Amino acid sequence: MHLSELDFGNRESAEGLVALARQNDPSSLGLLYQDVWGLAVAGDLRADSNERTLALDILRRLAANVERNIRVGLAVELAKNPAAPRDLVLMLADSSIEMAAPVLMYSPILQDEDLIALIGRCAAEHQVAIASRANISEQVSDALVEKGKPQVVETLLNNHTARLSANLMRALVAQSKSIKSYQRPLVLRPDLPVALAEKMHAWTSAALRAVIVCQFDIDPVAVDRSLAKDVKKDVAELNATANGNDPQ
C-alpha cells in the first residue's frame, strides 16, 4: 500500500481508509499505520488541513491494534527527529506510555509550556518520563514537584541535569525530614548548597551523614553544635511567646 495526499483529499477514498482502519487484520493494520505515519512525518499533508486531521485520527484509531514493536519503533524514531511535525509529537506525548515515553524523554520539539501542560493532565508514569529529560528548566521542575507523586520527585532529584530553583531546593530539603526517600538523591546532587546539607545532617541516617561530611567537607561536631544552638534558640522563643514576652 502506498498512500498519497490524494487518498485523503476526497470523501470516498477517506472513508475507505477509515473502514480499513476498523479491520482487525494485523498485517493490513500495520501496513496502513506505517504508510499514514510516513505521510504525517514527511509533511506531505498540509498543516491544519482536513487531510492531516484525518491522518492523525487514523493513527489514533490504529494505535491500540498495531503490533507493539511497530508503534514503539516509530515513536523512538520520531523522538530523535529535530524536524518532527509538532502535531504528531504532541499526539504521541498524550498517548499510551509505551509510545509517549520516548517523546517525553527525548523530543526537542516539546517546549516548557508543552511539558507543563502535559504534567497538569497526564498520569504519574508520563510525569516520570518528563522528569527524566535532560536539562529540565526550573519552571518544569516546579510543575513536577507540585503535581507529581514521590516517585516523580525522586526521578527528578536523581536527574542531575535538571535545574532546581533555590526555593524548590529548600522546600525539598524540608520535606526530606518526613519523606526519607528524598534524602539520598538530595545528598548526592552536586548542586545541593552546603548550608542545606548541614541541615540534613541532623535527620539523615549514619551512612548519609558520613556522605555529607565527606562530600561537603564539613565538621560534624561543629554542625551538631550549631544545630543544638538553633534548637535552644527556637525553644527559648517558643517559651517567651507562651509567657507573653517578646522574644529577643
mmCIF file of C-alpha atoms in Angstrom:
data_model
loop_
_atom_site.group_PDB
_atom_site.id
_atom_site.type_symbol
_atom_site.label_atom_id
_atom_site.label_comp_id
_atom_site.label_asym_id
_atom_site.label_seq_id
_atom_site.Cartn_x
_atom_site.Cartn_y
_atom_site.Cartn_z
ATOM 1 C CA MET A 1 0.000 0.000 0.000
ATOM 2 C CA HIS A 2 1.326 3.400 -0.961
ATOM 3 C CA LEU A 3 -0.708 6.405 0.104
ATOM 4 C CA SER A 4 -0.523 9.999 -1.054
ATOM 5 C CA GLU A 5 -2.265 13.226 -0.139
ATOM 6 C CA LEU A 6 -4.876 12.396 -2.799
ATOM 7 C CA ASP A 7 -6.047 9.458 -0.700
ATOM 8 C CA PHE A 8 -7.098 11.929 1.992
ATOM 9 C CA GLY A 9 -8.427 14.532 -0.403
ATOM 10 C CA ASN A 10 -11.742 13.021 -1.489
ATOM 11 C CA ARG A 11 -14.569 11.650 0.594
ATOM 12 C CA GLU A 12 -14.696 8.192 -0.990
ATOM 13 C CA SER A 13 -11.011 7.472 -0.517
ATOM 14 C CA ALA A 14 -11.026 8.880 3.000
ATOM 15 C CA GLU A 15 -13.984 6.699 4.025
ATOM 16 C CA GLY A 16 -12.191 3.697 2.576
ATOM 17 C CA LEU A 17 -9.156 4.387 4.747
ATOM 18 C CA VAL A 18 -11.335 4.750 7.844
ATOM 19 C CA ALA A 19 -13.054 1.448 7.019
ATOM 20 C CA LEU A 20 -9.672 -0.215 6.643
ATOM 21 C CA ALA A 21 -8.630 1.228 9.979
ATOM 22 C CA ARG A 22 -11.548 -0.618 11.572
ATOM 23 C CA GLN A 23 -10.402 -4.001 10.321
ATOM 24 C CA ASN A 24 -8.742 -6.468 12.656
ATOM 25 C CA ASP A 25 -6.190 -7.925 10.280
ATOM 26 C CA PRO A 26 -2.838 -7.185 11.996
ATOM 27 C CA SER A 27 -0.912 -7.242 8.720
ATOM 28 C CA SER A 28 -3.203 -4.762 6.988
ATOM 29 C CA LEU A 29 -3.363 -2.518 10.039
ATOM 30 C CA GLY A 30 0.415 -2.464 10.375
ATOM 31 C CA LEU A 31 0.925 -1.538 6.731
ATOM 32 C CA LEU A 32 -1.708 1.186 6.862
ATOM 33 C CA TYR A 33 -0.273 2.581 10.106
ATOM 34 C CA GLN A 34 3.239 2.802 8.686
ATOM 35 C CA ASP A 35 2.009 4.355 5.437
ATOM 36 C CA VAL A 36 -0.091 7.020 7.159
ATOM 37 C CA TRP A 37 2.733 7.634 9.639
ATOM 38 C CA GLY A 38 5.167 8.175 6.789
ATOM 39 C CA LEU A 39 2.935 10.798 5.216
ATOM 40 C CA ALA A 40 2.430 12.593 8.528
ATOM 41 C CA VAL A 41 6.148 12.649 9.357
ATOM 42 C CA ALA A 42 7.252 13.665 5.873
ATOM 43 C CA GLY A 43 4.932 16.646 5.893
ATOM 44 C CA ASP A 44 3.166 15.565 2.721
ATOM 45 C CA LEU A 45 -0.136 16.548 4.314
ATOM 46 C CA ARG A 46 -0.658 20.274 4.792
ATOM 47 C CA ALA A 47 -0.726 21.520 8.360
ATOM 48 C CA ASP A 48 -4.199 22.369 9.716
ATOM 49 C CA SER A 49 -5.822 20.684 6.725
ATOM 50 C CA ASN A 50 -8.715 18.211 6.797
ATOM 51 C CA GLU A 51 -6.402 15.630 5.268
ATOM 52 C CA ARG A 52 -3.898 15.923 8.095
ATOM 53 C CA THR A 53 -6.638 15.833 10.723
ATOM 54 C CA LEU A 54 -7.948 12.621 9.175
ATOM 55 C CA ALA A 55 -4.455 11.091 9.069
ATOM 56 C CA LEU A 56 -3.860 11.782 12.766
ATOM 57 C CA ASP A 57 -7.296 10.404 13.598
ATOM 58 C CA ILE A 58 -6.478 7.177 11.754
ATOM 59 C CA LEU A 59 -3.201 6.869 13.665
ATOM 60 C CA ARG A 60 -5.072 7.247 16.964
ATOM 61 C CA ARG A 61 -7.620 4.597 15.989
ATOM 62 C CA LEU A 62 -4.974 2.153 14.865
ATOM 63 C CA ALA A 63 -2.509 2.557 17.729
ATOM 64 C CA ALA A 64 -4.108 0.046 20.099
ATOM 65 C CA ASN A 65 -4.307 -2.676 17.428
ATOM 66 C CA VAL A 66 -0.946 -2.365 15.695
ATOM 67 C CA GLU A 67 1.918 -4.561 16.843
ATOM 68 C CA ARG A 68 3.828 -3.002 19.739
ATOM 69 C CA ASN A 69 7.241 -3.191 18.079
ATOM 70 C CA ILE A 70 5.931 -1.168 15.113
ATOM 71 C CA ARG A 71 4.343 1.521 17.298
ATOM 72 C CA VAL A 72 7.275 1.903 19.664
ATOM 73 C CA GLY A 73 9.868 1.754 16.892
ATOM 74 C CA LEU A 74 8.236 4.621 15.023
ATOM 75 C CA ALA A 75 7.838 6.627 18.245
ATOM 76 C CA VAL A 76 11.553 6.240 19.038
ATOM 77 C CA GLU A 77 12.480 7.419 15.532
ATOM 78 C CA LEU A 78 10.230 10.450 15.876
ATOM 79 C CA ALA A 79 11.650 11.339 19.293
ATOM 80 C CA LYS A 80 15.120 11.661 17.757
ATOM 81 C CA ASN A 81 13.940 13.812 14.841
ATOM 82 C CA PRO A 82 14.564 17.543 15.449
ATOM 83 C CA ALA A 83 12.315 18.355 12.483
ATOM 84 C CA ALA A 84 9.406 16.137 13.550
ATOM 85 C CA PRO A 85 5.923 17.586 12.984
ATOM 86 C CA ARG A 86 4.762 19.278 16.176
ATOM 87 C CA ASP A 87 1.178 17.985 15.987
ATOM 88 C CA LEU A 88 2.378 14.387 15.700
ATOM 89 C CA VAL A 89 4.782 14.800 18.640
ATOM 90 C CA LEU A 90 2.007 16.260 20.804
ATOM 91 C CA MET A 91 -0.332 13.432 19.820
ATOM 92 C CA LEU A 92 2.224 10.841 20.912
ATOM 93 C CA ALA A 93 3.038 12.698 24.141
ATOM 94 C CA ASP A 94 -0.621 12.351 25.143
ATOM 95 C CA SER A 95 -0.912 8.682 24.167
ATOM 96 C CA SER A 96 -0.126 5.410 25.977
ATOM 97 C CA ILE A 97 3.119 5.466 27.957
ATOM 98 C CA GLU A 98 4.935 2.997 25.686
ATOM 99 C CA MET A 99 4.592 5.456 22.790
ATOM 100 C CA ALA A 100 4.717 8.628 24.857
ATOM 101 C CA ALA A 101 7.869 7.830 26.859
ATOM 102 C CA PRO A 102 10.439 8.231 24.024
ATOM 103 C CA VAL A 103 8.923 11.559 23.006
ATOM 104 C CA LEU A 104 8.549 12.862 26.559
ATOM 105 C CA MET A 105 12.135 11.920 27.396
ATOM 106 C CA TYR A 106 13.966 12.965 24.247
ATOM 107 C CA SER A 107 11.994 15.045 21.739
ATOM 108 C CA PRO A 108 13.433 18.560 21.299
ATOM 109 C CA ILE A 109 10.113 19.651 19.810
ATOM 110 C CA LEU A 110 8.425 19.799 23.216
ATOM 111 C CA GLN A 111 8.835 23.201 24.858
ATOM 112 C CA ASP A 112 8.413 24.163 28.514
ATOM 113 C CA GLU A 113 4.783 25.217 28.017
ATOM 114 C CA ASP A 114 4.011 21.855 26.400
ATOM 115 C CA LEU A 115 5.656 19.913 29.214
ATOM 116 C CA ILE A 116 3.943 21.930 31.949
ATOM 117 C CA ALA A 117 0.537 21.430 30.294
ATOM 118 C CA LEU A 118 1.185 17.688 29.994
ATOM 119 C CA ILE A 119 2.279 17.451 33.644
ATOM 120 C CA GLY A 120 -1.025 19.019 34.668
ATOM 121 C CA ARG A 121 -3.164 16.387 32.958
ATOM 122 C CA CYS A 122 -1.108 13.231 32.452
ATOM 123 C CA ALA A 123 -0.546 10.154 34.617
ATOM 124 C CA ALA A 124 2.354 9.645 37.019
ATOM 125 C CA GLU A 125 4.217 7.404 34.572
ATOM 126 C CA HIS A 126 4.188 10.207 31.986
ATOM 127 C CA GLN A 127 5.461 12.630 34.643
ATOM 128 C CA VAL A 128 8.306 10.230 35.453
ATOM 129 C CA ALA A 129 9.308 10.243 31.781
ATOM 130 C CA ILE A 130 9.314 14.058 31.728
ATOM 131 C CA ALA A 131 11.361 14.123 34.951
ATOM 132 C CA SER A 132 13.999 12.051 33.134
ATOM 133 C CA ARG A 133 14.538 14.622 30.358
ATOM 134 C CA ALA A 134 17.933 16.260 30.104
ATOM 135 C CA ASN A 135 18.292 19.889 31.174
ATOM 136 C CA ILE A 136 14.797 20.421 32.563
ATOM 137 C CA SER A 137 14.120 24.077 33.373
ATOM 138 C CA GLU A 138 13.271 25.386 36.843
ATOM 139 C CA GLN A 139 9.678 26.005 35.723
ATOM 140 C CA VAL A 140 9.194 22.394 34.621
ATOM 141 C CA SER A 141 10.823 21.129 37.836
ATOM 142 C CA ASP A 142 8.417 23.265 39.877
ATOM 143 C CA ALA A 143 5.438 21.799 37.999
ATOM 144 C CA LEU A 144 6.677 18.234 38.506
ATOM 145 C CA VAL A 145 7.042 18.697 42.263
ATOM 146 C CA GLU A 146 3.699 20.498 42.552
ATOM 147 C CA LYS A 147 1.732 17.839 40.653
ATOM 148 C CA GLY A 148 3.883 14.740 40.979
ATOM 149 C CA LYS A 149 3.928 11.894 43.453
ATOM 150 C CA PRO A 150 7.089 10.971 45.424
ATOM 151 C CA GLN A 151 8.302 8.626 42.665
ATOM 152 C CA VAL A 152 8.194 11.558 40.220
ATOM 153 C CA VAL A 153 10.115 13.803 42.625
ATOM 154 C CA GLU A 154 12.689 11.062 43.234
ATOM 155 C CA THR A 155 13.233 10.709 39.483
ATOM 156 C CA LEU A 156 13.675 14.472 39.233
ATOM 157 C CA LEU A 157 16.193 14.546 42.096
ATOM 158 C CA ASN A 158 18.186 11.722 40.512
ATOM 159 C CA ASN A 159 18.340 13.714 37.260
ATOM 160 C CA HIS A 160 21.404 15.854 37.890
ATOM 161 C CA THR A 161 20.901 17.869 34.700
ATOM 162 C CA ALA A 162 17.510 19.115 35.950
ATOM 163 C CA ARG A 163 17.620 22.673 37.255
ATOM 164 C CA LEU A 164 16.025 23.346 40.648
ATOM 165 C CA SER A 165 15.346 26.825 41.950
ATOM 166 C CA ALA A 166 16.719 27.823 45.354
ATOM 167 C CA ASN A 167 13.183 27.902 46.779
ATOM 168 C CA LEU A 168 12.383 24.432 45.448
ATOM 169 C CA MET A 169 15.627 23.012 46.810
ATOM 170 C CA ARG A 170 14.878 24.414 50.276
ATOM 171 C CA ALA A 171 11.337 23.024 50.151
ATOM 172 C CA LEU A 172 12.505 19.549 49.139
ATOM 173 C CA VAL A 173 15.160 19.508 51.855
ATOM 174 C CA ALA A 174 12.470 20.389 54.403
ATOM 175 C CA GLN A 175 10.198 17.640 53.028
ATOM 176 C CA SER A 176 13.041 15.131 53.224
ATOM 177 C CA LYS A 177 12.739 15.212 57.002
ATOM 178 C CA SER A 178 9.497 13.221 56.692
ATOM 179 C CA ILE A 179 9.893 11.733 53.188
ATOM 180 C CA LYS A 180 13.010 9.645 53.669
ATOM 181 C CA SER A 181 13.189 8.547 50.020
ATOM 182 C CA TYR A 182 14.188 12.124 49.101
ATOM 183 C CA GLN A 183 17.234 12.138 51.377
ATOM 184 C CA ARG A 184 19.746 10.099 49.397
ATOM 185 C CA PRO A 185 19.091 11.694 45.965
ATOM 186 C CA LEU A 186 19.242 15.144 47.576
ATOM 187 C CA VAL A 187 22.550 14.476 49.305
ATOM 188 C CA LEU A 188 24.050 13.156 46.069
ATOM 189 C CA ARG A 189 23.019 16.178 43.991
ATOM 190 C CA PRO A 190 26.052 18.287 43.012
ATOM 191 C CA ASP A 191 24.001 21.491 43.324
ATOM 192 C CA LEU A 192 22.877 20.954 46.928
ATOM 193 C CA PRO A 193 24.107 24.005 48.896
ATOM 194 C CA VAL A 194 26.392 23.306 51.849
ATOM 195 C CA ALA A 195 24.035 25.088 54.250
ATOM 196 C CA LEU A 196 21.192 22.737 53.320
ATOM 197 C CA ALA A 197 23.461 19.704 53.514
ATOM 198 C CA GLU A 198 24.391 20.740 57.047
ATOM 199 C CA LYS A 199 20.692 20.914 57.957
ATOM 200 C CA MET A 200 20.084 17.448 56.559
ATOM 201 C CA HIS A 201 22.924 16.148 58.721
ATOM 202 C CA ALA A 202 20.535 16.390 61.682
ATOM 203 C CA TRP A 203 17.929 13.918 60.387
ATOM 204 C CA THR A 204 19.608 11.563 57.933
ATOM 205 C CA SER A 205 20.961 8.082 58.628
ATOM 206 C CA ALA A 206 24.517 7.475 59.823
ATOM 207 C CA ALA A 207 25.513 6.377 56.322
ATOM 208 C CA LEU A 208 24.170 9.548 54.707
ATOM 209 C CA ARG A 209 25.719 11.721 57.426
ATOM 210 C CA ALA A 210 29.073 10.191 56.504
ATOM 211 C CA VAL A 211 28.437 11.055 52.847
ATOM 212 C CA ILE A 212 27.544 14.633 53.792
ATOM 213 C CA VAL A 213 30.712 15.023 55.869
ATOM 214 C CA CYS A 214 32.933 13.696 53.057
ATOM 215 C CA GLN A 215 31.192 15.299 50.092
ATOM 216 C CA PHE A 216 30.765 18.756 51.604
ATOM 217 C CA ASP A 217 33.923 18.777 53.727
ATOM 218 C CA ILE A 218 32.135 19.873 56.891
ATOM 219 C CA ASP A 219 32.973 19.400 60.553
ATOM 220 C CA PRO A 220 30.261 17.152 62.048
ATOM 221 C CA VAL A 221 30.980 18.324 65.586
ATOM 222 C CA ALA A 222 30.668 21.971 64.608
ATOM 223 C CA VAL A 223 27.464 21.242 62.699
ATOM 224 C CA ASP A 224 25.942 19.416 65.662
ATOM 225 C CA ARG A 225 26.854 22.313 67.990
ATOM 226 C CA SER A 226 25.335 24.839 65.592
ATOM 227 C CA LEU A 227 22.145 22.824 65.246
ATOM 228 C CA ALA A 228 21.896 22.398 69.011
ATOM 229 C CA LYS A 229 22.266 26.160 69.409
ATOM 230 C CA ASP A 230 19.490 26.761 66.859
ATOM 231 C CA VAL A 231 17.198 24.313 68.674
ATOM 232 C CA LYS A 232 17.817 26.051 72.027
ATOM 233 C CA LYS A 233 17.046 29.405 70.397
ATOM 234 C CA ASP A 234 13.792 28.084 68.923
ATOM 235 C CA VAL A 235 12.729 26.630 72.278
ATOM 236 C CA ALA A 236 13.513 29.893 74.061
ATOM 237 C CA GLU A 237 11.428 31.867 71.550
ATOM 238 C CA LEU A 238 8.501 29.477 71.939
ATOM 239 C CA ASN A 239 8.671 29.770 75.741
ATOM 240 C CA ALA A 240 8.862 33.559 75.565
ATOM 241 C CA THR A 241 5.828 33.680 73.283
ATOM 242 C CA ALA A 242 3.889 31.327 75.576
ATOM 243 C CA ASN A 243 4.680 33.609 78.548
ATOM 244 C CA GLY A 244 3.543 36.691 76.694
ATOM 245 C CA ASN A 245 7.040 38.132 76.339
ATOM 246 C CA ASP A 246 8.673 39.422 73.172
ATOM 247 C CA PRO A 247 11.450 37.030 72.106
ATOM 248 C CA GLN A 248 14.804 38.786 71.907
#
